[in-house]
Structures are given as C-alpha cells and as structure tokens.
Short mmCIF file of C-alpha atoms and ligand atoms in Angstrom, two decimals:
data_model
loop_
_atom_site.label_atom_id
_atom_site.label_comp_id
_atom_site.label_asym_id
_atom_site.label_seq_id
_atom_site.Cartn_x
_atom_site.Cartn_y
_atom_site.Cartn_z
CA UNK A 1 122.67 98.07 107.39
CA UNK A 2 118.87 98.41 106.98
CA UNK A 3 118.13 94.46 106.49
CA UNK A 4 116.03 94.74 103.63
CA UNK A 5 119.13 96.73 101.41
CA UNK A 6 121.07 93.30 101.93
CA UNK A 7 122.42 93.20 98.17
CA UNK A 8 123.05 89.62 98.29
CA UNK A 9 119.22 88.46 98.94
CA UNK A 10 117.16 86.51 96.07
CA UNK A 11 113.85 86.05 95.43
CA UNK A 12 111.90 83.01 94.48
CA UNK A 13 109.72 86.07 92.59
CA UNK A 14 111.50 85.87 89.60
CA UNK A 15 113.03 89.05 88.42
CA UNK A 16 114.58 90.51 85.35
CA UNK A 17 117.86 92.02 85.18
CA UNK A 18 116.96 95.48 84.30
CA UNK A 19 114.12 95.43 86.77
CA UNK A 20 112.99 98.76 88.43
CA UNK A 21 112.26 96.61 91.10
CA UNK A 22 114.38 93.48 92.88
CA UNK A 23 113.82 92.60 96.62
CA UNK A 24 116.27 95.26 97.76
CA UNK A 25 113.51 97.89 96.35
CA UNK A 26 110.53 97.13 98.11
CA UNK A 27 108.25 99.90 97.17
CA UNK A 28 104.71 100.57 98.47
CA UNK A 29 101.37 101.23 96.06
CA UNK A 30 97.83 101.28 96.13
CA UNK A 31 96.15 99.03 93.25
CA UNK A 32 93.09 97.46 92.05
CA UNK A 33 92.80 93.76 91.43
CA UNK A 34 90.77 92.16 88.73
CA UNK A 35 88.25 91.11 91.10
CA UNK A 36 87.48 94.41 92.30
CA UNK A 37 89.76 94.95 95.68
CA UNK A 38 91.82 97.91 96.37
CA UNK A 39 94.63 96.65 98.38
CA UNK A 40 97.70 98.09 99.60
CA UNK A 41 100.64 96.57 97.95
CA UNK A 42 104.72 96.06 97.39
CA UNK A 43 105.77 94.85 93.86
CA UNK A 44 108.99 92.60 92.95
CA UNK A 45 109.81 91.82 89.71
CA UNK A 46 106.72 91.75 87.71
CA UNK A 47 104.39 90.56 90.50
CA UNK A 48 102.85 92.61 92.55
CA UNK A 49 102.00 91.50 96.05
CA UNK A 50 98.63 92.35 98.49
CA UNK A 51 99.92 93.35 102.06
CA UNK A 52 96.11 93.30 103.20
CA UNK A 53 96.31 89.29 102.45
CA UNK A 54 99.56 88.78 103.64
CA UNK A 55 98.79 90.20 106.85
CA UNK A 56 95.49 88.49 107.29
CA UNK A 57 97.74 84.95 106.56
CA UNK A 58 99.33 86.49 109.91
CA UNK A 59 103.17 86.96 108.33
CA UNK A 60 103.17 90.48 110.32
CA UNK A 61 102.93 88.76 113.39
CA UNK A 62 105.50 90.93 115.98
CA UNK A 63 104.65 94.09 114.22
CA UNK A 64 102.03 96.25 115.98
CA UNK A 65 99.70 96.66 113.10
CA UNK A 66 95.95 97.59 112.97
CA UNK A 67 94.24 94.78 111.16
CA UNK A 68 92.89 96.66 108.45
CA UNK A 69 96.09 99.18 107.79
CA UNK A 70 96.51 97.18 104.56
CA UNK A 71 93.53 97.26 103.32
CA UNK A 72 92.76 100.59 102.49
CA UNK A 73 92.81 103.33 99.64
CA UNK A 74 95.62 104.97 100.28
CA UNK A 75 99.17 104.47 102.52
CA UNK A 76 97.94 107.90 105.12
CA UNK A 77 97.58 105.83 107.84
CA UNK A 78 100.15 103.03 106.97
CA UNK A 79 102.57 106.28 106.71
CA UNK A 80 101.41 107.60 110.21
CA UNK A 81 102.93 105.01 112.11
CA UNK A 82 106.29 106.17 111.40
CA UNK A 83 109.71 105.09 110.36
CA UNK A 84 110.43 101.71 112.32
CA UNK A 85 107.17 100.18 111.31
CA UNK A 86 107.62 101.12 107.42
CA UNK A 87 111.39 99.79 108.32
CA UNK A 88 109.83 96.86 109.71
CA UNK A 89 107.08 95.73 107.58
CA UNK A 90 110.35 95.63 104.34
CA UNK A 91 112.80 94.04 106.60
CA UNK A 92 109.26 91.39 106.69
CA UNK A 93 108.26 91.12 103.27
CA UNK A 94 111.46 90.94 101.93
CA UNK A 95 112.30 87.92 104.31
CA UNK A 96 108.73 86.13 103.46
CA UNK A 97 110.04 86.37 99.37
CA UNK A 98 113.21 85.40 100.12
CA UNK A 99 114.09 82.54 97.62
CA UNK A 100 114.95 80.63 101.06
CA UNK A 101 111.71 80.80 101.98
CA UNK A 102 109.34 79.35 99.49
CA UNK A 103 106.45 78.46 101.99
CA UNK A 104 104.05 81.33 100.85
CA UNK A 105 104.60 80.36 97.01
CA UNK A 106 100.92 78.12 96.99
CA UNK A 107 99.10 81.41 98.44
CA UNK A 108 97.78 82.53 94.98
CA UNK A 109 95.55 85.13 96.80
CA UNK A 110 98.75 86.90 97.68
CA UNK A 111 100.17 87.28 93.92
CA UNK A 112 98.63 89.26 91.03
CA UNK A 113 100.61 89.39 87.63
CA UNK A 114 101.72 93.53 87.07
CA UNK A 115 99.74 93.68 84.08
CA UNK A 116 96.18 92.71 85.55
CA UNK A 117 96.03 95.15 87.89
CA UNK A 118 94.94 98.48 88.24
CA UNK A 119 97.56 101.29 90.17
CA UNK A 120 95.71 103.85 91.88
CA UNK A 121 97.10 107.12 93.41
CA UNK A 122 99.43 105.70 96.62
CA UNK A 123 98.98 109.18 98.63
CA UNK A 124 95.34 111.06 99.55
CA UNK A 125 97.95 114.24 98.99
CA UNK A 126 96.80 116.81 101.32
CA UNK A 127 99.11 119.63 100.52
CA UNK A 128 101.15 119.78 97.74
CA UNK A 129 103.94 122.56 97.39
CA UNK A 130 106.60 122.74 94.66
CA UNK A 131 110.13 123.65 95.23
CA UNK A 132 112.15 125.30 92.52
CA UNK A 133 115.91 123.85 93.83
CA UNK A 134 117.87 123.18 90.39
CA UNK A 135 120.36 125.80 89.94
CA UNK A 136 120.69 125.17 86.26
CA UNK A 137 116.94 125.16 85.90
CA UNK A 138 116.44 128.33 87.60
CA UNK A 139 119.27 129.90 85.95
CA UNK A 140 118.18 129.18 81.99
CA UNK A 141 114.62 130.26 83.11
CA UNK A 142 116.11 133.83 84.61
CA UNK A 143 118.64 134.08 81.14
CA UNK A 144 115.25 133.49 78.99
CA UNK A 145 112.86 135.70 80.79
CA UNK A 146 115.28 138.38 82.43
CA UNK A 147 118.78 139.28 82.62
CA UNK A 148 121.48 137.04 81.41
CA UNK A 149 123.89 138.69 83.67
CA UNK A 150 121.62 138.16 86.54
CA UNK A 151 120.04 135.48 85.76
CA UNK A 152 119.34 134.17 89.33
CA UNK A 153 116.85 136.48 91.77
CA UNK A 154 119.02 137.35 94.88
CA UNK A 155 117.20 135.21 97.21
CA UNK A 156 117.93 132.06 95.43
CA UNK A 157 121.19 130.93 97.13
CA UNK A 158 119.63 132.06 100.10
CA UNK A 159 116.01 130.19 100.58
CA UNK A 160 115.36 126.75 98.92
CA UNK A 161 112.34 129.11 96.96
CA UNK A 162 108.99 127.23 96.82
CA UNK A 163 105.28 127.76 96.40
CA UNK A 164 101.80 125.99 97.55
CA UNK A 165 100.20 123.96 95.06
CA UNK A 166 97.12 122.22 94.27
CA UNK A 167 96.50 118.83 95.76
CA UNK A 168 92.98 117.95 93.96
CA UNK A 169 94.77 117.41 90.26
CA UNK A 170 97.37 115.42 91.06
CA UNK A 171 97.15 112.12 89.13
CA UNK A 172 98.75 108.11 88.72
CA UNK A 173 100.21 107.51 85.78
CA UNK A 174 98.61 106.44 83.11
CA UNK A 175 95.55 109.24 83.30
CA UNK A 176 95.58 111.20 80.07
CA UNK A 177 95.04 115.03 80.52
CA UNK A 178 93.29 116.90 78.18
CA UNK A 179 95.65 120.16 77.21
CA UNK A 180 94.38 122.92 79.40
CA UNK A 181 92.70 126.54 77.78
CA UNK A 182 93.04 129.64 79.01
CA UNK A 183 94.44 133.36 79.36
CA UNK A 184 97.36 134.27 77.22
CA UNK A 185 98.93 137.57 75.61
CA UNK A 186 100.38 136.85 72.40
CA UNK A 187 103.49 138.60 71.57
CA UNK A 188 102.99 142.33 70.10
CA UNK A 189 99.47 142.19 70.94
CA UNK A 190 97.32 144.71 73.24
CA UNK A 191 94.71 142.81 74.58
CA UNK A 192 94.62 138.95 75.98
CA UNK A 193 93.03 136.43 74.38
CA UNK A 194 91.15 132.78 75.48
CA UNK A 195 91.63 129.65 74.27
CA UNK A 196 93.71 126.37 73.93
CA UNK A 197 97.20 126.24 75.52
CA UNK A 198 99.95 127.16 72.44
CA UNK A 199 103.11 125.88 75.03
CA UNK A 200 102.70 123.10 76.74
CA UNK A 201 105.22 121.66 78.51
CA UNK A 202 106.34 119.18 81.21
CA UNK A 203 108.89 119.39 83.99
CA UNK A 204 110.87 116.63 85.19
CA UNK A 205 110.67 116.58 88.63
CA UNK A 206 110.74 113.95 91.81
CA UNK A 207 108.58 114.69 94.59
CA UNK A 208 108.97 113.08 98.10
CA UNK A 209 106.16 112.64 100.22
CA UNK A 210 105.76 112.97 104.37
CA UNK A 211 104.85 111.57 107.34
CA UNK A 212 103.20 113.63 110.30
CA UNK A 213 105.33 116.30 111.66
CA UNK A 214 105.16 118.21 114.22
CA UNK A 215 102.42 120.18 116.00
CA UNK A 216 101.61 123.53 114.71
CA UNK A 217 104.68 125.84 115.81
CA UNK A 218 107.64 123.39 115.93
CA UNK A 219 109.96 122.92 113.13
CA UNK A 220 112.08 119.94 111.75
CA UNK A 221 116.12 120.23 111.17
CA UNK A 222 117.78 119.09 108.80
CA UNK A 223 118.84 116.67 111.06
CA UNK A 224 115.24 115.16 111.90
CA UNK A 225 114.21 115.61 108.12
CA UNK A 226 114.58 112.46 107.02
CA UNK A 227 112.46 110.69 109.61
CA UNK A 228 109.92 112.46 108.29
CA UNK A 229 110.14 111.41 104.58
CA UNK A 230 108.44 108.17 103.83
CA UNK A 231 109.62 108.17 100.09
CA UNK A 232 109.66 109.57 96.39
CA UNK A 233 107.76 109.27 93.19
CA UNK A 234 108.54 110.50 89.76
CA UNK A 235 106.80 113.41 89.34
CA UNK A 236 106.03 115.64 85.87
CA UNK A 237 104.32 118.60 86.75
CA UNK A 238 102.39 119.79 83.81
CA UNK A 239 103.34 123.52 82.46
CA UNK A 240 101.31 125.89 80.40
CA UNK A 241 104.13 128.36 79.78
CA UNK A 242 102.27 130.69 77.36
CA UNK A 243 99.27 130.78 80.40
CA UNK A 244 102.15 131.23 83.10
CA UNK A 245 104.25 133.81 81.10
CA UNK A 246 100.80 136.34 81.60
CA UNK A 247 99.68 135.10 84.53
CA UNK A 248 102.56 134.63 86.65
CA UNK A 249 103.27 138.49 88.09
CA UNK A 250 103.37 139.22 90.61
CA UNK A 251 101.76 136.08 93.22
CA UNK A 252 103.39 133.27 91.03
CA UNK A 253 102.00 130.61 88.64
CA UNK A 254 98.17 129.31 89.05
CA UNK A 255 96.89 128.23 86.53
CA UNK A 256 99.10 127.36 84.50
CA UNK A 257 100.49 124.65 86.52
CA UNK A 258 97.27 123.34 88.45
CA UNK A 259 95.32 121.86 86.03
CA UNK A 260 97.29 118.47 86.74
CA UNK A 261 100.92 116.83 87.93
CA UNK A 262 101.26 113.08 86.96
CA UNK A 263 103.12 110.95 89.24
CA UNK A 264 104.48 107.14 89.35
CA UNK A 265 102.53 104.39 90.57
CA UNK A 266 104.83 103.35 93.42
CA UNK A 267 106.50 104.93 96.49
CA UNK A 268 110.02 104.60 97.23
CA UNK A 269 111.34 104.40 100.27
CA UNK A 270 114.11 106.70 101.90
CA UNK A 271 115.91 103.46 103.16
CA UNK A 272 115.71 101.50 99.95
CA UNK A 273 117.42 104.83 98.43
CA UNK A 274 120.02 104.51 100.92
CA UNK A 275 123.35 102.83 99.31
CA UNK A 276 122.99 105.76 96.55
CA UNK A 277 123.53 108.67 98.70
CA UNK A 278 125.63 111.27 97.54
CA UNK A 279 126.94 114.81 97.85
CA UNK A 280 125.27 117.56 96.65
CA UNK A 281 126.79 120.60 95.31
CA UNK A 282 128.75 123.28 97.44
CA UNK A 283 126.72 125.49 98.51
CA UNK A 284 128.48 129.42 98.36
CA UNK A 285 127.46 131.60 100.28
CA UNK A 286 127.41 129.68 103.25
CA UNK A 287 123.80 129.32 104.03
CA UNK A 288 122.48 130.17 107.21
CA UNK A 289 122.93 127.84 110.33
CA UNK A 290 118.91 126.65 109.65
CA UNK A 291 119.73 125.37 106.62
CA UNK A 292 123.32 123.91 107.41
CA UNK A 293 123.39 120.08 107.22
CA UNK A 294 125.83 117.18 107.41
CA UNK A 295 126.45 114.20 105.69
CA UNK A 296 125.41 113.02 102.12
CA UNK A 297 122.02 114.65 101.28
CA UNK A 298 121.35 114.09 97.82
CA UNK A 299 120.65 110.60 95.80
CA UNK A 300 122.09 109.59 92.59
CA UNK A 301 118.84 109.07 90.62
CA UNK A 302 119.01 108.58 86.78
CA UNK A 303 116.10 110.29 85.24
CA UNK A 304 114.91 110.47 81.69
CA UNK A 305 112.36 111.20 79.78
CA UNK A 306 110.78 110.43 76.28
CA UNK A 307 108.05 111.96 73.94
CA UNK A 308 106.20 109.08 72.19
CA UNK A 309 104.34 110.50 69.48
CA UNK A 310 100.96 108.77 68.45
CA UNK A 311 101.70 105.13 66.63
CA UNK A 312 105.50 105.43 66.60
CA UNK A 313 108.60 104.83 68.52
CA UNK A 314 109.43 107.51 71.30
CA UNK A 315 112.82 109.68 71.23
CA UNK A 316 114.54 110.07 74.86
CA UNK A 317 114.88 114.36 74.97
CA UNK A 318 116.40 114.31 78.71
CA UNK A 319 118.73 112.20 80.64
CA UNK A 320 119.21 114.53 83.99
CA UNK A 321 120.02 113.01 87.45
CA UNK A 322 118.54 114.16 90.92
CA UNK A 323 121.91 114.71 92.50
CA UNK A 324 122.25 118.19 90.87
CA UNK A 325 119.75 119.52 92.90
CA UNK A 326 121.19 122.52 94.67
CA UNK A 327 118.85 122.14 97.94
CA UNK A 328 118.25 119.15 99.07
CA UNK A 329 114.94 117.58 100.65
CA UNK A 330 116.20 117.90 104.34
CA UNK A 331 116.75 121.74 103.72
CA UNK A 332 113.56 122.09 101.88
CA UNK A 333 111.67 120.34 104.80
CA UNK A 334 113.71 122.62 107.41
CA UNK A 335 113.23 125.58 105.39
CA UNK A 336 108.96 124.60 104.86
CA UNK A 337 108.82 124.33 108.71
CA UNK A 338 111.04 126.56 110.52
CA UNK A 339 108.23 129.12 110.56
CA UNK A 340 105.81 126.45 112.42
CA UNK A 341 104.10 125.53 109.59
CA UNK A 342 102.92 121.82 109.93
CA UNK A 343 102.68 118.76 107.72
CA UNK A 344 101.08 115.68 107.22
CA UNK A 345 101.20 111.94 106.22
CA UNK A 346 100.57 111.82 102.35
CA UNK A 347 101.78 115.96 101.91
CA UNK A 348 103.94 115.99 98.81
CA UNK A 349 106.62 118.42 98.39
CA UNK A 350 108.16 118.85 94.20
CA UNK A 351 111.37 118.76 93.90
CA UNK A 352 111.12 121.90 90.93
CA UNK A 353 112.83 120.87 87.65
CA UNK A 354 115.91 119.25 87.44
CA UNK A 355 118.08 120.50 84.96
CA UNK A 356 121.41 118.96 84.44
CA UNK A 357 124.52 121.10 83.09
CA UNK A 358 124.08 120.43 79.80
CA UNK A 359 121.45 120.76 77.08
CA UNK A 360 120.93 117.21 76.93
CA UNK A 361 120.60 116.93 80.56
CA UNK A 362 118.00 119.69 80.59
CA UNK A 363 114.29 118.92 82.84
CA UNK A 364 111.44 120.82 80.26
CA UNK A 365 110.66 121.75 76.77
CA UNK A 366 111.42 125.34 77.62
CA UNK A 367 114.80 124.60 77.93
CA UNK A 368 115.73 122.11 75.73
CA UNK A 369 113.69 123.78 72.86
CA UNK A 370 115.46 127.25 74.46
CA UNK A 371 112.36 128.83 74.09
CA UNK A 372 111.00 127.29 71.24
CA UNK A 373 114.29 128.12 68.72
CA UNK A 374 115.59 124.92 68.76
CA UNK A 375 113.43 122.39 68.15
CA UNK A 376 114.03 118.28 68.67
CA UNK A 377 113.62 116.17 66.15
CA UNK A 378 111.57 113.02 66.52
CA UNK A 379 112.52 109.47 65.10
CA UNK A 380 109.74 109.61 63.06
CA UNK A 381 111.11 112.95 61.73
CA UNK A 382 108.56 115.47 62.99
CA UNK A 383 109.75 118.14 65.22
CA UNK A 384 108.98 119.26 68.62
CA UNK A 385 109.10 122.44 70.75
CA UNK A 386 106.54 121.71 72.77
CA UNK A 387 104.23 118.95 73.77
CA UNK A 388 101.48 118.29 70.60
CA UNK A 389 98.00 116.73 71.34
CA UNK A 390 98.26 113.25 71.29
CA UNK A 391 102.15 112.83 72.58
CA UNK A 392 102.46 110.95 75.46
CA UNK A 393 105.43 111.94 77.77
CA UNK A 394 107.22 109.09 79.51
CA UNK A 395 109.34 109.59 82.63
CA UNK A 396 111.44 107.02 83.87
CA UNK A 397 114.55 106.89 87.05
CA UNK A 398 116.41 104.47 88.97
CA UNK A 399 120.03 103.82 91.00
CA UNK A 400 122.46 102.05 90.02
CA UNK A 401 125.82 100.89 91.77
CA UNK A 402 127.34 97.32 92.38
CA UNK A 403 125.28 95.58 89.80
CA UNK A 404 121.96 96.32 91.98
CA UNK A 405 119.52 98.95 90.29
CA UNK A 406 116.10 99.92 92.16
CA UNK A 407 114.25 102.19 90.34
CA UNK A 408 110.44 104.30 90.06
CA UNK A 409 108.86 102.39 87.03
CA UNK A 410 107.85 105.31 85.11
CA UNK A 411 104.98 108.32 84.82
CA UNK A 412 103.48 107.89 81.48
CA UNK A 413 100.91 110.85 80.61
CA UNK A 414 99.38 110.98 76.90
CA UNK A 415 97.85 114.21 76.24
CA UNK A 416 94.68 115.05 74.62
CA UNK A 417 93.54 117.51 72.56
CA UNK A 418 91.68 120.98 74.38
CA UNK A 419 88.03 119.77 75.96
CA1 CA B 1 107.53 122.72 88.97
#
C-alpha cells in the first residue's frame, strides 16, 4: 500500500468530517499568501500548508530535491521529477502532520488558514486537448443534432475521439468569465448574425494532467499510462452551443469552447485516487490490441454540480460519477501517443462530459434542458435552460468508501454579463 493511503492515520491538523481533504488526500496547489508569496502547497483540513517552508526547515531531507522546487509558480518542474518523488514527498508530509508527530505545530510560517489565501492556477498548461469519452454524452448529443437511430458516429467505439484545445484561457476557480459574443445562425434565418452568446452552457468534466513523456516518436501503453499522470482537477469547460452549432462543421468547435475552461484549485494525485478504482464499462467491439488494457481503469468519483443564481440559494442540476466514462485515461493517453506525438509536465487532457444514464445524472445544460424544452426550475422559482448572466456554476467531486472521503474542493465560475 502507497504509505500515505494508510486509512487509519490522524492528523493533529484538525479536520472535519465531510472534508474534501483528510491526510489520506494530500493534494498539491499553487497559492498566494497574505504577505505576498506564491508558494507551492498541500492542504489538510482547512489549513493549507507551504512546501517551499517546509523544505527550507529541512523535513525533505533523503529526498533529492532542488532547493527551490517549492517555491515556484507552478508544479512543471515539481511534476518533472516523476512518480517516486511525488510518491515520496506525500508518504513525507503526511508523516510530518501525523497527529504522532506534533513537533512542527510551533512553525507558524508553515500554516496559513484556507480562507486567507489566494489559489492560483497549479499547472503552466502547455497543451490542452479535450476528449469526448462518455457514451451517454455522446449519444444524447448525436439523438439531438442527428439521427436517433444512429446516434453515435461509427468511429466512436473505435477511437477514444478527441480534439486540441486552447491552453491560454484556462482558469482557477473563482475567476468570473464574462459570457462570450459571437457568430450564430438563428433558426429559419438566411444570413448570420453577431452578438452576445443566447446558449451558454457548461460541461462537467475532470481533466487529468501529465508528466513528461516520451521523446518525439515513442508512444505510452496503457500499461505505462499511469506513470505518466500526476493527477486530476475538476474541470467545466465552458460551451457556447448556439456559436458551436454554426461554427462547428466541418474542423470541430473553436470558438465556442475557447474563450475559457475553469478548473479546481488543487491537484489530485493518481495514488491518493487509488482505493477507489473501479471497472469501467465493457467495451463491445473489442477494441484494438493498442487500446486493450487490464485491471481496474476507471475511479469512482461523485460529481455534481449546482447553479447559484445571484443572492439566493443554489439548486444541484447534476449528480453524475466519473466511472461511466467509456474510455478511460490510460486509453486516451495510449490512443494521444501511439502516433509519436509527445507530451509534457503540466499538459492537460479533458475528460469530455460525463453524462450518467439518467436525466438527473446528465453533465450540461444541453442535456438536461434536452435542448432547451425542458427547463429546471430553481429554488427561488425561476427557470433555467441555460446559464443566465450573473449565475455562478458550482462543481464539486470526491470518493467515498470505508468511512474515508478525499475529494477536489470545487470549481466555482460566476458569469458575467457580454463585455
Ligand atoms: Ca468538452
């Protein structure tokens, strides 16, 4: 067992029960303090924690670390030295807050209340690409926009289908958006017309992000996939499906879907995920031997996610889970490579939306509004289709088994109205 998972460890860090994050979690973040320092950082309970000072106190002494890995603006170069030094450093820290080991409780310079500081992005994202893996999803979006009957495209059950991205707009929650203009033909009319987005939507999505591959050429298997995966993040990548529905033929979506994709503050790791491994679901046809795999691939992940109008109470719209992704991230890795192309430390590949079975279990407006024709009432008794100016959408996921739950905190966007 990976030492940090050891479900029977305490911290002196006091920590609610429904916490996101006990010492089993352990996740890794960027943030700001009050004084001014950007410091890489873990978080338990409500506290989060500088690495940079606990290193300089020396309590990563037997781990070969460059002096200054922790203090920097983003985890790149922590993530470049590769899986038994992130497997390391936890195994560490969660030994040093161990509520047998009290002796770093004085260091105030090591401790900063949640609330007073500022999360930053975690990643300088290089690439971003997108998968599109949820069956469900991909099927209610072919029933809406093609043929009922044939709902998925014939490659689907063949390639885990994915696209290239933009890196620049990706955001931390907490950064409002303002609702993107543009291109759109409304129905029965002849000619486009410009302005404000009429659809906007969000898609529930988790994104996980890598570590250096290979050189330019060589591929990773599913087998060597997860070595390469440092950890997820909640992820809600921003839709303008009136923009998309014109643009979209025949290259794909642009910009409808660049103009930003919010993610959660803090990274977690592969190997805290580990005790909530699951199967995924059978895959027919058999794929080909690339994109074969064994073992549990998927992760049971509990993911919701609220609209909070302005000055009221929000109204949950979703509860889906990650395990019904049909591909999982080792095929989507081993599918994104086994041409030669290469990745990086801090790339960050979208899971696509991830639709459960049912209509409450659906991952965008889209769908759970079925195109707009059913619309969701609010508890404050307005109705929504879409997203309005001024709503902010709340995503929020975590595990749970054997009374232990490590979680993502949430991604919290609001959105303004048109600039
Ligand atoms: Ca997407």
């Amino acid at each position: 067992m990976i030492k940090a998972n050891d479900p029977n460890r305490k911290s002196w860090i006091p920590v609610e029960k429904d916490s996101d994050f006990p010492i089993q979690n352990i996740p890794f973040g960027v943030f700001e303090t009050t004084r001014g320092d950007v410091t890489i950082g873990t978080r338990i309970g409500d506290t989060a924690i500088d690495l940079a000072a606990l290193h300089q106190l020396g309590y990563f002494e037997g781990i070969e670390l460059p002096d200054d890995i922790f203090m920097q603006e983003s985890l790149n170069p922590f993530i470049s030295l590769g899986k038994p030094t992130w497997r390391a450093v936890r195994d560490k820290i969660a030994e040093i807050f161990d509520s047998n080991n009290i002796e770093i409780k004085h260091k105030a310079e090591v401790l900063h209340e949640m609330p007073s500081v500022k999360m930053k992005l975690p990643v300088e994202v290089g690439d971003y690409t997108d998968f599109y893996s949820s069956r469900e999803h991909a099927t209610n979006v072919g029933t809406m926009f093609r043929d009922p009957d044939n709902a998925l495209m014939p490659n689907w059950l063949h390639i885990p289908v994915g696209y290239h991205g933009r890196a620049s707009s990706i955001i931390p929650s907490g950064t409002p958006i303002h609702r993107p203009k543009g291109q759109t033909m409304p129905k029965d009319a002849t000619e486009p017309v410009f302005g404000p987005c009429k659809l906007l939507d969000f898609e529930l999505e988790t994104a996980f992000i890598t570590a250096d591959g290979k050189p330019l050429g060589d591929n990773i298997t599913t087998a060597e996939a997860e070595d390469y995966i440092f950890g997820m993040v909640l992820f809600n990548d921003w839709s303008a499906r009136d923009i998309q529905k014109w643009e979209y033929v025949p290259l794909g979506p642009f910009l409808a879907k660049n103009f930003a994709s919010s993610i959660s503050s803090w990274i977690v790791t592969l190997d805290a995920l580990e005790p909530y491994r699951t199967a995924g679901p059978t895959q027919e046809p058999k794929v080909l031997p690339y994109l074969e795999y064994e073992g549990d691939k998927n992760y049971d992940i509990n993911l919701e996610v609220a609209i909070k109008p302005e000055n009221t109470e929000e109204t949950c719209v979703s509860k889906s889970n990650f395990k019904y992704l049909y591909w999982n991230m080792a095929q989507q890795l081993a599918h994104h490579t086994i041409n030669g192309c290469n990745i990086h430390a801090g790339d960050m590949m979208g899971s696509g939306t991830i639709s459960g079975p049912t209509p409450d279990s659906y991952g965008s407006m889209l769908e759970i509004s079925w195109q707009g024709t059913k619309p969701v009432t609010m508890k404050d008794g307005t109705e929504r289709k879409f997203i309005l100016d001024n709503d902010t959408v709340i995503m929020r996921g975590y595990c749970e088994n054997n009374g232990l739950r490590i979680g993502f905190g949430e991604v919290s966007t609001k959105v303004l109205p048109a600039k």
